[in-house]
Each structure stands twice: as structure tokens, then as C-alpha cells.
């Protein structure tokens, strides 16, 4: 079956540091890939997505590139802010069904 | 615009008790979903619905029941609560099968 593996957290960074959260996946076909963000006390929100190989999703300064050859979709941001503190979930969608990774908690300190 | 609304936000149950988690959406979405989120784990799909009157099992349906009598509402029922059902539950909806999901803020349930 499909699966998504993320780096375990928490990831603790200082403000303006560079962020990378690793995500790799296993799928039987050609899934779409997503990053969701969950702020404290809230539900998940779609952060960005990519629907085919070599696509780059971007939003709010975050980026991720769909790498079919390495089955990866790593999340990056050049300069994090305190307001980026949240839990980030990588996910894939195939045949309409979402499969989520375990989530990575990011803590950004001023 | 309320989006997806879940109630209650928190609940503690004793083993064997029953309860219903409520979920309603005001976006006229056809598809609705129930997920559970265990610590350090990704969300697991419990049940989903593609429209009023139609429901289907997800990955972890045992111990739960759902109904979809209206487009807006998708309640999740726990009949005999067990400690293994301690989790955070999220309801979500989407307009279509491959469309963007909108999530509620979650229900934190503890079974003691």
C-alpha cells in the first residue's frame, strides 16, 4: 500500500533560519503530493501541492518539488518566522484517497 | 463563512459509554470524511461519504458508525468506547473526489 515517511520532530530553529523537512513516499501509481499545516488548536490547512513529477508547489515562502526519481517532496523555507511554528504533514493522494505522514512539529524561537 | 464545524472540542468518556461527534459544513460539499490522529502518527481515515445517504469504510472503521442524512451533517458514533479510541478526531469535506479538503478544528477524545 501507499505510505508517507517524514522526519521526526520537533525541529527547533531560530527566526530567519533555513528550514528543510524531509518527506519520502511509496505509491503504486502516480500520486499528487501535498503539504498540510496545523496551527495550534486548529484543523489542517493545505499549504501547497504538486500534481506531477518536477512540479514545484509554493505558498507563503514555502516550497517543495516533486522528485519522482527519489520519491521525495521535501519542504523548504529560506527564512522562518515565529508564526511558522506549527505541525507540518506530508501527504499523497491516489485514487482520491489521502495518505498522511506522521507530522513534524516545527518550533521557531525569536 | 463557518466552513467545517465540529462539536464538542473535548470529551472524556468511560469505557463502554457511547457518544456522537458532530460535524457540519456549510459549503455544500458532496464529500465528507472522518479521520483520527494518534500521537506521532498521520491521520487515518475512519469513514467517508460521497453524498447524502451514501457512506463507506476507510482504513480504520472498527468501533465506529456514521450516517449522512443531509448534505451538511456527518456525525460519527462510538457505541462502546474503548481506550484504543483515545485520539483526536477531525472531520473534513471537499466539493469533489480530488478537490481540496477543508478540515474542522478537531475533537480531543479520551476514554478512561
CSV table of C-alpha atoms in Angstrom, one decimal:
chain,number,residue,atom,x,y,z
A,1,UNK,CA,0.0,0.0,0.0
A,2,UNK,CA,0.9,3.7,-0.1
A,3,UNK,CA,2.9,5.3,2.7
A,4,UNK,CA,4.5,8.6,3.6
A,5,UNK,CA,7.5,9.0,5.8
A,6,UNK,CA,8.5,12.3,7.4
A,7,UNK,CA,11.5,13.2,9.6
A,8,UNK,CA,10.6,13.1,13.2
A,9,UNK,CA,10.4,16.3,15.2
A,10,UNK,CA,10.4,18.5,16.9
A,11,UNK,CA,12.5,20.8,14.8
A,12,UNK,CA,13.6,23.8,16.7
A,13,UNK,CA,15.0,26.8,14.8
A,14,UNK,CA,15.8,30.4,15.4
A,15,UNK,CA,14.0,33.1,13.5
A,16,UNK,CA,15.3,33.7,10.0
A,17,UNK,CA,16.9,30.2,9.8
A,18,UNK,CA,16.6,27.9,6.8
A,19,UNK,CA,14.1,25.1,7.1
A,20,UNK,CA,14.0,21.7,5.5
A,21,UNK,CA,11.5,19.0,6.5
A,22,UNK,CA,12.2,15.7,4.7
A,23,UNK,CA,9.4,13.6,3.2
A,24,UNK,CA,9.6,10.5,1.1
A,25,UNK,CA,6.7,8.3,-0.2
A,26,UNK,CA,5.8,4.9,-1.5
A,27,UNK,CA,3.0,4.7,-4.0
A,28,UNK,CA,1.7,2.2,-6.6
A,29,UNK,CA,1.0,4.8,-9.2
A,30,UNK,CA,1.5,8.5,-9.8
A,31,UNK,CA,0.1,10.3,-6.8
A,32,UNK,CA,-0.4,14.0,-6.2
A,33,UNK,CA,1.7,15.3,-3.3
A,34,UNK,CA,0.7,17.8,-0.6
A,35,UNK,CA,2.0,19.6,2.5
A,36,UNK,CA,-0.6,20.5,5.1
A,37,UNK,CA,0.0,22.7,8.2
A,38,UNK,CA,-1.7,22.5,11.5
A,39,UNK,CA,-1.5,25.6,13.8
A,40,UNK,CA,-2.2,25.1,17.5
A,41,UNK,CA,-5.8,24.4,18.2
A,42,UNK,CA,-6.8,24.3,14.6
A,43,UNK,CA,-7.5,21.8,11.8
A,44,UNK,CA,-5.2,21.0,9.0
A,45,UNK,CA,-4.9,23.5,6.1
A,46,UNK,CA,-3.5,22.9,2.7
A,47,UNK,CA,-0.1,24.6,2.4
A,48,UNK,CA,1.0,23.6,-1.1
A,49,UNK,CA,0.7,20.8,-3.6
A,50,UNK,CA,2.3,19.3,-6.7
A,51,UNK,CA,0.5,17.0,-9.1
A,52,UNK,CA,3.2,15.6,-11.3
A,53,UNK,CA,7.0,15.0,-11.4
A,54,UNK,CA,9.2,18.0,-11.3
A,55,UNK,CA,6.3,20.3,-10.3
A,56,UNK,CA,7.2,22.8,-7.6
A,57,UNK,CA,4.5,23.8,-5.2
A,58,UNK,CA,4.9,27.1,-3.3
A,59,UNK,CA,3.0,29.2,-0.8
A,60,UNK,CA,3.8,31.7,1.9
A,61,UNK,CA,7.5,31.4,1.2
A,62,UNK,CA,7.4,27.6,1.5
A,63,UNK,CA,8.4,25.4,-1.5
A,64,UNK,CA,8.5,21.7,-2.3
A,65,UNK,CA,9.5,19.9,-5.5
A,66,UNK,CA,8.0,16.6,-6.6
A,67,UNK,CA,11.0,14.4,-7.2
A,68,UNK,CA,9.9,11.1,-8.8
A,69,UNK,CA,13.4,9.7,-9.1
A,70,UNK,CA,14.0,9.9,-5.3
A,71,UNK,CA,10.3,9.6,-4.4
A,72,UNK,CA,10.6,12.7,-2.3
A,73,UNK,CA,8.8,16.0,-1.6
A,74,UNK,CA,10.9,17.9,0.9
A,75,UNK,CA,9.5,21.2,2.3
A,76,UNK,CA,11.8,24.2,2.4
A,77,UNK,CA,11.7,27.8,3.5
A,78,UNK,CA,14.5,30.3,3.3
A,79,UNK,CA,13.8,32.3,6.4
A,80,UNK,CA,11.3,31.0,9.0
A,81,UNK,CA,9.3,33.2,11.4
A,82,UNK,CA,7.9,32.6,14.8
A,83,UNK,CA,4.4,32.5,13.2
A,84,UNK,CA,5.5,29.4,11.2
A,85,UNK,CA,5.5,27.3,14.4
A,86,UNK,CA,3.1,24.5,13.7
A,87,UNK,CA,2.9,20.8,12.8
A,88,UNK,CA,3.6,20.0,9.1
A,89,UNK,CA,2.1,17.0,7.4
A,90,UNK,CA,3.3,15.5,4.1
A,91,UNK,CA,0.6,13.6,2.2
A,92,UNK,CA,-0.1,11.8,-1.1
A,93,UNK,CA,-3.3,11.4,-2.9
A,94,UNK,CA,-4.0,8.5,-5.2
A,95,UNK,CA,-7.5,7.3,-6.4
A,96,UNK,CA,-9.0,10.1,-4.4
A,97,UNK,CA,-7.7,8.9,-1.0
A,98,UNK,CA,-5.2,10.8,1.1
A,99,UNK,CA,-2.3,9.1,2.9
A,100,UNK,CA,-0.6,11.2,5.6
A,101,UNK,CA,2.8,11.1,7.1
A,102,UNK,CA,3.2,11.3,10.9
A,103,UNK,CA,3.7,15.0,11.1
A,104,UNK,CA,6.7,17.1,12.0
A,105,UNK,CA,6.5,19.8,14.7
A,106,UNK,CA,8.4,23.0,14.0
A,107,UNK,CA,9.2,25.4,16.8
A,108,UNK,CA,10.7,28.8,15.8
A,109,UNK,CA,12.2,30.8,18.6
A,110,UNK,CA,12.7,34.6,18.4
B,1,UNK,CA,-18.4,31.7,6.5
B,2,UNK,CA,-18.1,28.9,9.1
B,3,UNK,CA,-16.6,26.1,7.0
B,4,UNK,CA,-16.4,22.8,8.8
B,5,UNK,CA,-17.7,22.9,12.4
B,6,UNK,CA,-17.1,20.1,14.9
B,7,UNK,CA,-18.5,19.6,18.4
B,8,UNK,CA,-17.5,19.0,21.1
B,9,UNK,CA,-13.9,20.2,21.2
B,10,UNK,CA,-13.0,18.0,24.2
B,11,UNK,CA,-14.7,15.0,25.8
B,12,UNK,CA,-13.8,12.4,28.4
B,13,UNK,CA,-15.6,9.0,28.2
B,14,UNK,CA,-15.6,6.0,30.5
B,15,UNK,CA,-15.0,2.6,28.9
B,16,UNK,CA,-18.3,1.3,27.4
B,17,UNK,CA,-20.0,4.6,27.1
B,18,UNK,CA,-21.3,5.9,23.8
B,19,UNK,CA,-21.3,9.3,22.2
B,20,UNK,CA,-21.7,11.1,18.9
B,21,UNK,CA,-19.2,13.5,17.4
B,22,UNK,CA,-21.0,16.1,15.4
B,23,UNK,CA,-19.7,17.6,12.1
B,24,UNK,CA,-21.5,20.1,9.9
B,25,UNK,CA,-20.3,22.0,6.8
B,26,UNK,CA,-21.9,25.0,5.1
B,27,UNK,CA,-20.1,24.9,1.8
B,28,UNK,CA,-22.5,22.5,0.1
B,29,UNK,CA,-19.7,19.9,-0.3
B,30,UNK,CA,-20.6,16.5,-1.5
B,31,UNK,CA,-17.7,14.6,0.1
B,32,UNK,CA,-17.2,14.4,3.9
B,33,UNK,CA,-14.6,12.4,5.9
B,34,UNK,CA,-13.7,11.4,9.4
B,35,UNK,CA,-10.1,11.0,10.4
B,36,UNK,CA,-8.4,10.1,13.6
B,37,UNK,CA,-5.0,11.4,14.6
B,38,UNK,CA,-2.9,9.5,17.1
B,39,UNK,CA,0.3,11.0,18.6
B,40,UNK,CA,3.2,10.8,16.2
B,41,UNK,CA,1.1,9.2,13.5
B,42,UNK,CA,-0.5,10.6,10.4
B,43,UNK,CA,-4.2,10.9,10.0
B,44,UNK,CA,-6.1,7.7,9.4
B,45,UNK,CA,-9.4,7.6,7.5
B,46,UNK,CA,-12.3,6.1,9.5
B,47,UNK,CA,-15.3,6.6,7.2
B,48,UNK,CA,-16.2,8.8,4.3
B,49,UNK,CA,-19.3,9.8,2.4
B,50,UNK,CA,-19.7,10.9,-1.2
B,51,UNK,CA,-23.2,12.3,-0.7
B,52,UNK,CA,-26.3,12.2,1.4
B,53,UNK,CA,-27.4,8.6,2.0
B,54,UNK,CA,-24.0,7.1,0.9
B,55,UNK,CA,-21.2,6.1,3.3
B,56,UNK,CA,-18.2,3.8,3.1
B,57,UNK,CA,-15.5,2.5,5.3
B,58,UNK,CA,-12.0,3.9,5.4
B,59,UNK,CA,-8.8,2.4,6.8
B,60,UNK,CA,-9.8,2.1,10.4
B,61,UNK,CA,-13.7,1.7,10.7
B,62,UNK,CA,-14.0,-0.8,13.5
B,63,UNK,CA,-15.8,0.6,16.6
B,64,UNK,CA,-17.4,3.4,14.7
B,65,UNK,CA,-20.6,4.1,12.8
B,66,UNK,CA,-21.6,7.0,10.6
B,67,UNK,CA,-24.7,8.3,8.8
B,68,UNK,CA,-25.3,11.0,6.2
B,69,UNK,CA,-29.0,12.0,6.2
B,70,UNK,CA,-28.2,15.5,4.8
B,71,UNK,CA,-25.5,17.2,2.7
B,72,UNK,CA,-24.5,19.3,5.7
B,73,UNK,CA,-24.1,16.8,8.5
B,74,UNK,CA,-21.9,13.8,9.0
B,75,UNK,CA,-22.0,12.5,12.6
B,76,UNK,CA,-19.6,9.9,13.9
B,77,UNK,CA,-20.9,7.4,16.5
B,78,UNK,CA,-18.9,5.5,19.1
B,79,UNK,CA,-21.1,2.8,20.6
B,80,UNK,CA,-18.9,1.1,23.2
B,81,UNK,CA,-15.9,3.4,23.9
B,82,UNK,CA,-12.5,1.7,24.4
B,83,UNK,CA,-9.2,3.1,25.5
B,84,UNK,CA,-7.9,2.5,21.9
B,85,UNK,CA,-10.3,5.1,20.7
B,86,UNK,CA,-8.5,7.9,22.6
B,87,UNK,CA,-7.4,10.2,19.8
B,88,UNK,CA,-8.0,13.5,18.1
B,89,UNK,CA,-10.8,13.3,15.6
B,90,UNK,CA,-11.0,15.5,12.5
B,91,UNK,CA,-13.9,16.0,10.2
B,92,UNK,CA,-13.2,17.2,6.6
B,93,UNK,CA,-15.1,18.0,3.5
B,94,UNK,CA,-14.5,18.6,-0.2
B,95,UNK,CA,-16.5,19.5,-3.2
B,96,UNK,CA,-15.3,16.7,-5.3
B,97,UNK,CA,-13.2,13.5,-5.2
B,98,UNK,CA,-9.9,15.1,-5.9
B,99,UNK,CA,-10.7,18.6,-4.7
B,100,UNK,CA,-9.1,20.4,-1.8
B,101,UNK,CA,-10.1,19.2,1.7
B,102,UNK,CA,-11.3,21.6,4.4
B,103,UNK,CA,-10.8,20.5,8.0
B,104,UNK,CA,-12.6,21.2,11.2
B,105,UNK,CA,-10.7,22.1,14.3
B,106,UNK,CA,-10.9,18.7,15.8
B,107,UNK,CA,-12.3,16.8,18.8
B,108,UNK,CA,-10.0,15.6,21.5
B,109,UNK,CA,-11.4,12.4,23.0
B,110,UNK,CA,-10.1,10.5,26.0
B,111,UNK,CA,-11.5,7.1,27.0
B,112,UNK,CA,-10.6,6.1,30.5
